[in-house]
Short mmCIF file of C-alpha atoms in Angstrom, two decimals:
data_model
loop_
_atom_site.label_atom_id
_atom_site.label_comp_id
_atom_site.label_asym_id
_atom_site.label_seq_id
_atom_site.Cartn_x
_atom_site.Cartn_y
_atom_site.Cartn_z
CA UNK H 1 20.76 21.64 -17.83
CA UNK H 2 24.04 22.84 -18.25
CA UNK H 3 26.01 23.12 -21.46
CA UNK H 4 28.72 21.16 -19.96
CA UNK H 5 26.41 18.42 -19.27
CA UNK H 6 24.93 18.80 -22.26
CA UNK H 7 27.88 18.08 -23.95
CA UNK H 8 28.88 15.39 -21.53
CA UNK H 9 25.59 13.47 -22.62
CA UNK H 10 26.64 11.42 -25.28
CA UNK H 11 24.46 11.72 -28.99
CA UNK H 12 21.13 9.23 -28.70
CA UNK H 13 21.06 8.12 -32.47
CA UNK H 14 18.35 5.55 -34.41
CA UNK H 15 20.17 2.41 -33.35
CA UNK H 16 21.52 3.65 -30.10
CA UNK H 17 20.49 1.04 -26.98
CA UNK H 18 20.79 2.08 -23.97
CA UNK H 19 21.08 0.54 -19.83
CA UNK H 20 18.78 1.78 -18.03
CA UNK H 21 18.87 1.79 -13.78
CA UNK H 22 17.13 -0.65 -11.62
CA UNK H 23 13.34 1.20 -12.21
CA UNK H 24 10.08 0.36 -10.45
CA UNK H 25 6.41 0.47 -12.37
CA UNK H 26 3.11 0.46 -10.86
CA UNK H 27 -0.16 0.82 -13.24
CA UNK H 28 -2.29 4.06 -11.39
CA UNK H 29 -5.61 4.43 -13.55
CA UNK H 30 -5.12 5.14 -16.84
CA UNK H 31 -0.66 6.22 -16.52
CA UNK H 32 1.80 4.39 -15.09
CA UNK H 33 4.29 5.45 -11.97
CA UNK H 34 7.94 4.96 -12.83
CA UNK H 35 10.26 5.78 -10.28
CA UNK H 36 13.92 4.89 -9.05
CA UNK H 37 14.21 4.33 -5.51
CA UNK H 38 17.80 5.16 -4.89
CA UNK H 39 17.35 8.24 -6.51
CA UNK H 40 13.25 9.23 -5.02
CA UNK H 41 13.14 10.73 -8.47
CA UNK H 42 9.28 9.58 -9.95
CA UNK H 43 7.09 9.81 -12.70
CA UNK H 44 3.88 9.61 -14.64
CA UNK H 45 4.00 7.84 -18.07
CA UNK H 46 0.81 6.85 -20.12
CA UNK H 47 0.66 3.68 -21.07
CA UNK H 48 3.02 4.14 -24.40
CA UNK H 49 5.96 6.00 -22.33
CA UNK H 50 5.90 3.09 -19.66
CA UNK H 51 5.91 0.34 -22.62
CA UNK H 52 8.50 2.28 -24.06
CA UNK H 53 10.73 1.82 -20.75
CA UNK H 54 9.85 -1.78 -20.75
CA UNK H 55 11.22 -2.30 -24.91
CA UNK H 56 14.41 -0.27 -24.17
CA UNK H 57 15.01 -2.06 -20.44
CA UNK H 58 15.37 -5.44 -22.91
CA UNK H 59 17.75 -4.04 -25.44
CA UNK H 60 15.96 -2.86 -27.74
CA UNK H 61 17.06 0.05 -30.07
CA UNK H 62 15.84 3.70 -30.37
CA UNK H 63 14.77 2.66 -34.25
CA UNK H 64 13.49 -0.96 -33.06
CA UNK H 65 11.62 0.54 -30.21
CA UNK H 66 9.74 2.99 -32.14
CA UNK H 67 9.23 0.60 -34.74
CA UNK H 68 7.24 -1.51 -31.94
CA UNK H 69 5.30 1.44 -30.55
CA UNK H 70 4.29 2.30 -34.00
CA UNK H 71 2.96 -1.16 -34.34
CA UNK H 72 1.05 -1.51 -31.22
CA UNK H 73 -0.82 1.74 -31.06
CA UNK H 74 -0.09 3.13 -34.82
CA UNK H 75 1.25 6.76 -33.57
CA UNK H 76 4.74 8.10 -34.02
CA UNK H 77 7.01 8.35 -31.24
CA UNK H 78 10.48 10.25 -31.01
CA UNK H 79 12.08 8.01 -28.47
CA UNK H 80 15.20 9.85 -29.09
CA UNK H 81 13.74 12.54 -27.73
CA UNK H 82 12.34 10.35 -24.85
CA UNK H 83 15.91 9.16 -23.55
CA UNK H 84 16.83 12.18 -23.36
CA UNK H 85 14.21 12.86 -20.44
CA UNK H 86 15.04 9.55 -18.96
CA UNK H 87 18.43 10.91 -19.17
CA UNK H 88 17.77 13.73 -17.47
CA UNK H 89 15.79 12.00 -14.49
CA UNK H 90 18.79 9.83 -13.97
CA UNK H 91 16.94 6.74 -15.42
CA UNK H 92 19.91 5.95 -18.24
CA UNK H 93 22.92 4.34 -16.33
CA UNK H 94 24.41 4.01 -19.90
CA UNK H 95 23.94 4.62 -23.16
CA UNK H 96 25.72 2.71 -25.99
CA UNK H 97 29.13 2.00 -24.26
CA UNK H 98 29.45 5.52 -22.59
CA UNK H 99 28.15 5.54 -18.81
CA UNK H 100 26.18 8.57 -18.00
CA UNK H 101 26.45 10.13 -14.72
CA UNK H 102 24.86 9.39 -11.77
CA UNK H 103 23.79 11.94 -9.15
CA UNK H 104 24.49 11.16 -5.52
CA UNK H 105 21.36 9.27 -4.12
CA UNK H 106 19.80 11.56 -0.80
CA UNK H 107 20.42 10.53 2.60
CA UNK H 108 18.21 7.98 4.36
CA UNK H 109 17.70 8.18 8.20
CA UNK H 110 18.13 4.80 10.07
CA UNK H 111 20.03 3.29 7.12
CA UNK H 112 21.01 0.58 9.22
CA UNK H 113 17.49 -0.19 9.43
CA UNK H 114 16.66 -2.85 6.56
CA UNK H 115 12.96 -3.56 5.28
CA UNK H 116 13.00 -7.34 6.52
CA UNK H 117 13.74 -5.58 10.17
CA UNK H 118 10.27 -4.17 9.75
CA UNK H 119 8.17 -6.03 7.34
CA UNK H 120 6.00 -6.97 10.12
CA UNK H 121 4.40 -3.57 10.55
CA UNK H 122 2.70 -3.70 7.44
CA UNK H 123 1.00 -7.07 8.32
CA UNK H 124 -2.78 -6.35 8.60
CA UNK H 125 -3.14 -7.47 11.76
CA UNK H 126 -1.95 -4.16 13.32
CA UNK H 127 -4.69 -1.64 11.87
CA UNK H 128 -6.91 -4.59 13.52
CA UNK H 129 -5.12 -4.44 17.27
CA UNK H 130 -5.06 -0.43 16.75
CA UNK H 131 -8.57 -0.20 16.18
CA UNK H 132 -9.56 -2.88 19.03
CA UNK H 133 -7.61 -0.67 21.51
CA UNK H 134 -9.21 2.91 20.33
CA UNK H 135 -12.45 1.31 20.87
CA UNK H 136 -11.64 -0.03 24.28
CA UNK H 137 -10.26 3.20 25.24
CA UNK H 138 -13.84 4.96 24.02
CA UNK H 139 -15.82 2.95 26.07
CA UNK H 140 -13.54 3.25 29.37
CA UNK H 141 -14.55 7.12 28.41
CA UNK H 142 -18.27 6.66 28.41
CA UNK H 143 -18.26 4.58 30.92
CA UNK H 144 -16.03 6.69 33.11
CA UNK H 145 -16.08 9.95 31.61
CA UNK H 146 -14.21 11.83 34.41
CA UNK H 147 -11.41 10.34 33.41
CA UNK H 148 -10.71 12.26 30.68
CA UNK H 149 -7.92 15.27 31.60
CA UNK H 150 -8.59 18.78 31.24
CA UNK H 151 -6.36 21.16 30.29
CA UNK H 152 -5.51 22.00 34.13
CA UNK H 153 -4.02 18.20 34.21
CA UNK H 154 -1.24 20.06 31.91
CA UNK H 155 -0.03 21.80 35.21
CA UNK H 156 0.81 18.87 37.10
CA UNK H 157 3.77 20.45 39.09
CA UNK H 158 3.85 23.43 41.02
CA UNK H 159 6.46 24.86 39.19
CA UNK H 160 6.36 26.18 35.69
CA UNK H 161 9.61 25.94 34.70
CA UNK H 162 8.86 21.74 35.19
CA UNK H 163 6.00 21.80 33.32
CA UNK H 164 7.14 23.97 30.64
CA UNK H 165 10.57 21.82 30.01
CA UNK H 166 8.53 18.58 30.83
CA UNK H 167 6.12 19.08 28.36
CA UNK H 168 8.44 20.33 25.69
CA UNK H 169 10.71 16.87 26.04
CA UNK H 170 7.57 14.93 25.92
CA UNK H 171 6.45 16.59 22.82
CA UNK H 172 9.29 16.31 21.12
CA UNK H 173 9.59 12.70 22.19
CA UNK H 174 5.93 12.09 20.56
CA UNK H 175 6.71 13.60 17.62
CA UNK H 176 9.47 11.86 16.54
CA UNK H 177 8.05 8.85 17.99
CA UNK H 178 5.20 10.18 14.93
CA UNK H 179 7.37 10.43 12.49
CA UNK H 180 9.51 7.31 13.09
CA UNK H 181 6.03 5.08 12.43
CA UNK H 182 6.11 6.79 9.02
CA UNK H 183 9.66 5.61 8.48
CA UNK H 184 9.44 2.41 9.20
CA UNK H 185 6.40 1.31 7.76
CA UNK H 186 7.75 2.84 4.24
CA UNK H 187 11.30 1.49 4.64
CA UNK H 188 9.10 -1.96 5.33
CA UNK H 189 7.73 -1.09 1.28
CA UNK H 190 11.19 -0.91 0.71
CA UNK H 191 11.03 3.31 0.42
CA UNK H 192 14.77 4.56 1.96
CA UNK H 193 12.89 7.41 3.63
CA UNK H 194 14.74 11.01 5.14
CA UNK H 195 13.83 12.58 8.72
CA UNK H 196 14.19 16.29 8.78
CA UNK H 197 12.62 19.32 10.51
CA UNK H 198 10.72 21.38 8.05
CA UNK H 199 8.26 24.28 8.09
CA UNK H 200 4.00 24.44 7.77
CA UNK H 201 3.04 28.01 7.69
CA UNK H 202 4.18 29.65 11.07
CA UNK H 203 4.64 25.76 12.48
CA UNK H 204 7.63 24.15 13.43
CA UNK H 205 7.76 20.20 12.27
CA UNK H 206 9.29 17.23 11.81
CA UNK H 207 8.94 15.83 8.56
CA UNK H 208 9.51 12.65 7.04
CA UNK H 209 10.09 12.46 3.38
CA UNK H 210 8.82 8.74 2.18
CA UNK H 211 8.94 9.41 -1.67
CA UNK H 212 8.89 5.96 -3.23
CA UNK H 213 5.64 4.90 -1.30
CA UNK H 214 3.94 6.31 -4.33
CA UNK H 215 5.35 2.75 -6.12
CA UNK H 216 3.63 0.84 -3.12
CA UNK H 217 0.27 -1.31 -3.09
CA UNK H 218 -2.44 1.57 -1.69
CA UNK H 219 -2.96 -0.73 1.21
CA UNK H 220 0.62 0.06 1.73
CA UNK H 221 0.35 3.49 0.82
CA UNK H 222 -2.28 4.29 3.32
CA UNK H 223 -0.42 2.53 5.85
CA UNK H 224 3.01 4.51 5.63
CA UNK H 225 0.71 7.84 5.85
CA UNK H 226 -1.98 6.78 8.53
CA UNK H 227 1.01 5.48 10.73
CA UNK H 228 1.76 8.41 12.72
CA UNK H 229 -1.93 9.29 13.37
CA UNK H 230 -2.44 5.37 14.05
CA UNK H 231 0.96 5.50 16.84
CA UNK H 232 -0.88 8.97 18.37
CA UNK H 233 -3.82 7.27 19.22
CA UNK H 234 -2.34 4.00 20.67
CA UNK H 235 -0.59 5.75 22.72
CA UNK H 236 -3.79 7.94 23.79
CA UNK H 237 -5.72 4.69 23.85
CA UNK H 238 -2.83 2.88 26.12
CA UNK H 239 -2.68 5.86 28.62
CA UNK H 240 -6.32 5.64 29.33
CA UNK H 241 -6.17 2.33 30.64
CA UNK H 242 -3.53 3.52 32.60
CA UNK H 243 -5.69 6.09 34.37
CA UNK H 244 -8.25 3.42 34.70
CA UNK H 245 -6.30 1.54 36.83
CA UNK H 246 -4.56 4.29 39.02
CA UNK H 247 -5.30 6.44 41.61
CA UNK H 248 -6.13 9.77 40.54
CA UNK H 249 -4.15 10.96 42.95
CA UNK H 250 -0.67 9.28 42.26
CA UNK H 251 1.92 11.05 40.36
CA UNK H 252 1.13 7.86 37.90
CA UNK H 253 -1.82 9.62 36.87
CA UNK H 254 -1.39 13.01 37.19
CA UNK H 255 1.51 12.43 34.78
CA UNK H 256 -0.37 10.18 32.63
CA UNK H 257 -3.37 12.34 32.02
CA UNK H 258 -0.57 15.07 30.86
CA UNK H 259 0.96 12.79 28.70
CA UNK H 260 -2.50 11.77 27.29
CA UNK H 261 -3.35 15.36 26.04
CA UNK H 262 0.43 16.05 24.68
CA UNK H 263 -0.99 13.00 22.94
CA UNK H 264 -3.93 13.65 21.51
CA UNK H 265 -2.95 17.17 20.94
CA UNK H 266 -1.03 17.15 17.32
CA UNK H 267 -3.83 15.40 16.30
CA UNK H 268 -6.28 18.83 15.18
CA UNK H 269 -3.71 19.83 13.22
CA UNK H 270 -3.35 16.67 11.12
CA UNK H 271 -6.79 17.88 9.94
CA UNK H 272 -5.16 20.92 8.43
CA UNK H 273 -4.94 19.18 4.41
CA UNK H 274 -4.12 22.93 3.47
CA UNK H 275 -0.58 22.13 5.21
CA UNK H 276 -0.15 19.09 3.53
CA UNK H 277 -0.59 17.03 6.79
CA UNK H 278 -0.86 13.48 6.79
CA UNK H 279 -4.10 13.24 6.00
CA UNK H 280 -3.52 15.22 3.03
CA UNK H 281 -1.50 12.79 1.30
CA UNK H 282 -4.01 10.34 1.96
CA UNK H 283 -7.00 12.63 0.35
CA UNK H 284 -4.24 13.37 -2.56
CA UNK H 285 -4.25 9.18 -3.15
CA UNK H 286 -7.98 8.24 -2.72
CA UNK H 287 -8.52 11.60 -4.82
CA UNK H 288 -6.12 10.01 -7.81
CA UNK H 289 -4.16 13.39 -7.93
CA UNK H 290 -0.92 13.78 -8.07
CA UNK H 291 -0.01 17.24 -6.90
CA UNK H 292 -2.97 18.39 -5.09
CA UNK H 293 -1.34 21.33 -3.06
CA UNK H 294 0.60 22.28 -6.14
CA UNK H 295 -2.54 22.19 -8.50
CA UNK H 296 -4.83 23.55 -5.91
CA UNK H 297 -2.17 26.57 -5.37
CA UNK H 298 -2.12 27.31 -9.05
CA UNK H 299 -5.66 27.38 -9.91
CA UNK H 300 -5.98 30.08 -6.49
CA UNK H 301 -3.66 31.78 -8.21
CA UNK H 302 -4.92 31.58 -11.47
CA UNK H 303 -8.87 32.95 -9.83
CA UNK H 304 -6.64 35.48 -7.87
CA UNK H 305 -4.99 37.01 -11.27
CA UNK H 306 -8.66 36.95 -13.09
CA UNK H 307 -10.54 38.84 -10.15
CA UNK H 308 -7.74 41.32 -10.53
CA UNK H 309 -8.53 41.53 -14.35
CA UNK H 310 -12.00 42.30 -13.62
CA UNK H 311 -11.64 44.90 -11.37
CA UNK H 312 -9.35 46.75 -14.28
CA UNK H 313 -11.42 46.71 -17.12
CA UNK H 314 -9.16 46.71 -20.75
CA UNK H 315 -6.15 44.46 -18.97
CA UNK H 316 -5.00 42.12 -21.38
CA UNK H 317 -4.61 38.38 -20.66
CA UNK H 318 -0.60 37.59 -20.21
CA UNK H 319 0.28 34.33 -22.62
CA UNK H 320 0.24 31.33 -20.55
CA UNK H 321 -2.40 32.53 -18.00
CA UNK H 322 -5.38 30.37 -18.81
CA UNK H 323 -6.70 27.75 -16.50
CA UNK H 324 -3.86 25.45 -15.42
CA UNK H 325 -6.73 23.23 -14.10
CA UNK H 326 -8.41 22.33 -17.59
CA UNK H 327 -5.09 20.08 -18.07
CA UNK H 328 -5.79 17.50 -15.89
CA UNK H 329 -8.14 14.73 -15.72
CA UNK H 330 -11.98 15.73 -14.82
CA UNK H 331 -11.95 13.86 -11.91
CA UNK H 332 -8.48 15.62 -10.70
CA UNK H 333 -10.45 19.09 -11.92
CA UNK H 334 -12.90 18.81 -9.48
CA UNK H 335 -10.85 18.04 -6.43
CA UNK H 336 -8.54 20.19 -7.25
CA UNK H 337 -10.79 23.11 -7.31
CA UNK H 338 -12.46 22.42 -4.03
CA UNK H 339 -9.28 22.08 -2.67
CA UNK H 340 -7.78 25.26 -3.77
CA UNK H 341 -10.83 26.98 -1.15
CA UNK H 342 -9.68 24.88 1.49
CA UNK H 343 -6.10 25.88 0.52
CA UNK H 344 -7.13 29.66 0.84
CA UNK H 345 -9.27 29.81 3.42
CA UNK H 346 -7.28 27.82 5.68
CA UNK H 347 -4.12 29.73 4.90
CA UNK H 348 -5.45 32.98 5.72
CA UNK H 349 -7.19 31.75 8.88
CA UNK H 350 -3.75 30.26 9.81
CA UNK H 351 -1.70 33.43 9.35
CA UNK H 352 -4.61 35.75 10.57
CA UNK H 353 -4.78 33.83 14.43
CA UNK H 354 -0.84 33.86 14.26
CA UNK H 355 -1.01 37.68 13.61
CA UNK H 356 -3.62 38.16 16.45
CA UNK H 357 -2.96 35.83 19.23
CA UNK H 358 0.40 33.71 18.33
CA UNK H 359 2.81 36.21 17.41
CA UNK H 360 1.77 38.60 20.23
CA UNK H 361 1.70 35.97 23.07
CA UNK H 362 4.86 34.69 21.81
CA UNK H 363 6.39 38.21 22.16
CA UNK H 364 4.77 39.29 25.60
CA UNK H 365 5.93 35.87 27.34
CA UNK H 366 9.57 36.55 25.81
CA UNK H 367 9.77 40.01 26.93
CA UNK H 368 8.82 38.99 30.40
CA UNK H 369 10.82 35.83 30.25
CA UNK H 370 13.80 38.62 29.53
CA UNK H 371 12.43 40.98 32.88
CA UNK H 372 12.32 38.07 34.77
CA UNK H 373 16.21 37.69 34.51
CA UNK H 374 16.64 41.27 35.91
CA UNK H 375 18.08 41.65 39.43
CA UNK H 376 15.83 40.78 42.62
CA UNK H 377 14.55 37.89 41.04
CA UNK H 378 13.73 34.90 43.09
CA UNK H 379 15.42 31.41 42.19
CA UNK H 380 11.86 30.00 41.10
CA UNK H 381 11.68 33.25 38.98
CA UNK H 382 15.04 32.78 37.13
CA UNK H 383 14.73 28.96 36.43
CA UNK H 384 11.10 30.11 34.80
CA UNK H 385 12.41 32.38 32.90
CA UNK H 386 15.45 31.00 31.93
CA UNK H 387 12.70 27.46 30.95
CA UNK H 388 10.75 29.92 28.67
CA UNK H 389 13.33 31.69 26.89
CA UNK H 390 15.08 27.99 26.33
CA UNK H 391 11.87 26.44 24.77
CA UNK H 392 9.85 28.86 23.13
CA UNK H 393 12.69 31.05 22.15
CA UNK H 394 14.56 28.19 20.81
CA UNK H 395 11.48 26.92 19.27
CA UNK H 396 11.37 30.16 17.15
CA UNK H 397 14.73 30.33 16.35
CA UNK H 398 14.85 26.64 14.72
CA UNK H 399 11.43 27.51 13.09
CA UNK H 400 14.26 30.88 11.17
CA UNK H 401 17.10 28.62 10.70
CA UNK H 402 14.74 25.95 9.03
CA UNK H 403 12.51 28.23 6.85
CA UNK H 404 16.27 30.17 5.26
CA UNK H 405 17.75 26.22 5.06
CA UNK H 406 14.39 25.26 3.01
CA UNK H 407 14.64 28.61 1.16
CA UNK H 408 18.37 28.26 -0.06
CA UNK H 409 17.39 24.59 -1.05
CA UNK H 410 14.22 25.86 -3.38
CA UNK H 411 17.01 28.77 -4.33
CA UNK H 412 19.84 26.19 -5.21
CA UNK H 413 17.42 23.98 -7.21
CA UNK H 414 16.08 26.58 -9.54
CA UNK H 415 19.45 27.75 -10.12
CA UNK H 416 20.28 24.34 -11.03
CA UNK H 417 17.23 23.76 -13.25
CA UNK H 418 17.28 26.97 -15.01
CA UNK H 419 18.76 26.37 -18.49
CA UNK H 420 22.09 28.28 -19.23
CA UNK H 421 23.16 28.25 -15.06
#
């Protein structure tokens, strides 16, 4: 915090009572998730801190509030201390007659888009009509197993540049077809929600930031993060009834059995939890943590720094370095430390195939791309070229641009958070 905003905040005294923002609660185990939505800023209270919000939402007084607490559960509490930190996460719209203020809420994509527009995804009836059409899809491919495309059906032009630029706009077109079904199912909880590209290792994605769901029924929950995976497979599912009904030689086919694999492809890598894919958020809620990749990274790190210390014999233990694990709840413990060996693992496998096979492919097929361009080329040879320097050159450069944009962010917001800045 800043001085100036430290002296900006006005003093919180025994019988100051303070306004507090529009706040939402859910119970989760044994804490309680307290969040403001305009704001995505979130949350965990025990059961005291969130009964403390409730006293001081009604009026009450710093002295008459802990005077309550103190009855109810017999411990002291310094809720002085405690608007303060609601202060500080934007909670306190006021406090006495001096308005605090109020930092400028993030962006939501689609804000047209209002959660009435939408409720209807969240109805259960659509996890129903998404399974029924996976499973009728399954058995057209038992039945009629040829149907299903190799990845030859990927080439379904002559000409490379086509396939190349084809395939590119059709990915694309999936995944933010992906990442809308996580939008709008959490802007049908009510969650604003932000589409942006982002980074995963060496991977270029699309991201869609639905902070708030956390404050959402887990049937809710599950839907906002299965919804992408769910929208993959329909369309999969859809496309092979297509191909059941076509010829296999139409352009109708050839193109669908292309479009089925650009499908089904993203869908490996949702598997990837050490990436924090979809289907980690859903092991981090069924698990009950609440930072999984964040715990899981410090307790590698924490192993990491102790195999270090046993290879030097005599090297003290830094202050602060103990298990950051033994914190947190024993069932939160255990997947957290499981975790942190997928987290490893799967990092280093990811970084050691880009180092072998993606980074050098990348490079050889823009280096030829580049000789390709030379004089004496035929037109076919320039408009290949010219389609691979386009996509996976441009790919790469958005994959720089974004990783320095999310790096100046985490820059500007330690800066920001680092006492005396």
């Amino acid at each position: 915090m800043t001085d100036t905003a430290a002296e900006a905040q006005p003093r919180v005294g025994p019988a100051s009572r303070v306004a507090l923002h529009e706040l939402s609660m859910r119970r989760d185990r044994d804490e309680w998730i307290v969040g403001r939505m305009a704001t995505r800023t979130f949350v965990a209270l025990p059961s005291a801190g969130a009964r403390a919000v409730r006293l001081l939402g009604e009026g009450l007084s710093v002295a008459r509030t802990q005077e309550r607490l103190r009855a109810d559960t017999g411990e002291e509490f310094d809720i002085a201390d405690f608007v303060a930190d609601l202060a500080a996460l934007g909670f306190v719209a006021r406090i006495d007659d001096r308005p605090l203020p109020d930092p400028t809420p993030p962006r939501a994509s689609l804000p047209w888009l209002r959660p009435r527009h939408v409720r209807f995804t969240l109805h259960p009836v659509f996890p129903v009509a998404v399974t029924v059409l996976l499973a009728v899809a399954v058995v057209i491919l038992l039945l009629r197993p040829g149907l299903l495309p190799g990845y030859r059906d990927l080439l379904w032009s002559p000409h490379g540049s086509v396939v190349l630029l084809s395939g590119a706009a059709a990915g694309w077109t999936l995944l933010l077809a992906h990442e809308l079904a996580h939008l709008v199912t959490a802007r049908a909880a009510g969650v604003p929600g932000r589409m942006r590209l982002g980074t995963r290792l060496q991977f270029l994605v699309m991201q869609t930031d639905i902070s708030g769901i956390e404050l959402a029924p887990r049937r809710h929950r599950l839907t906002a993060y299965l919804s992408g995976i769910a929208l993959n497979l329909s369309v999969a599912s859809a496309l092979v009834l297509v191909l059941a009904v076509t010829d296999p030689a139409s352009t109708v086919h050839r193109l669908s059995a292309a479009a089925l694999l650009l499908a089904l492809m993203p869908l490996p890598f949702q598997l990837m939890v050490f990436t924090r894919t979809d289907v980690y958020f859903v092991l981090q809620d069924l698990t009950g943590c609440r930072d999984l990749y964040g715990d899981g990274l410090a307790y590698a790190r924490y192993r990491y720094r102790r195999a270090l210390r046993a290879l030097r014999p005599g090297a003290r233990t830094a202050a602060g370095e103990g298990d950051p694990g033994a914190r947190l709840p024993r069932h939160e413990r255990r997947a957290v430390r499981v975790y942190s060996v997928v987290l490893v693992v799967g990092t280093a496998a990811c970084l050691a195939f880009m180092a072998a096979v993606t980074l050098p492919l990348d490079i050889a097929l823009l280096a030829r791309a580049v000789r390709g361009l030379a004089p004496g080329n035929t037109p076919a040879g320039y408009a290949d070229s010219a389609a691979v320097l386009v996509t996976l050159g441009g790919v790469n450069v958005l994959w720089l641009v974004t990783k320095w944009r999310d790096h100046r962010s985490r820059r500007r917001a330690e800066e920001v958070a680092r006492p005396g800045t």
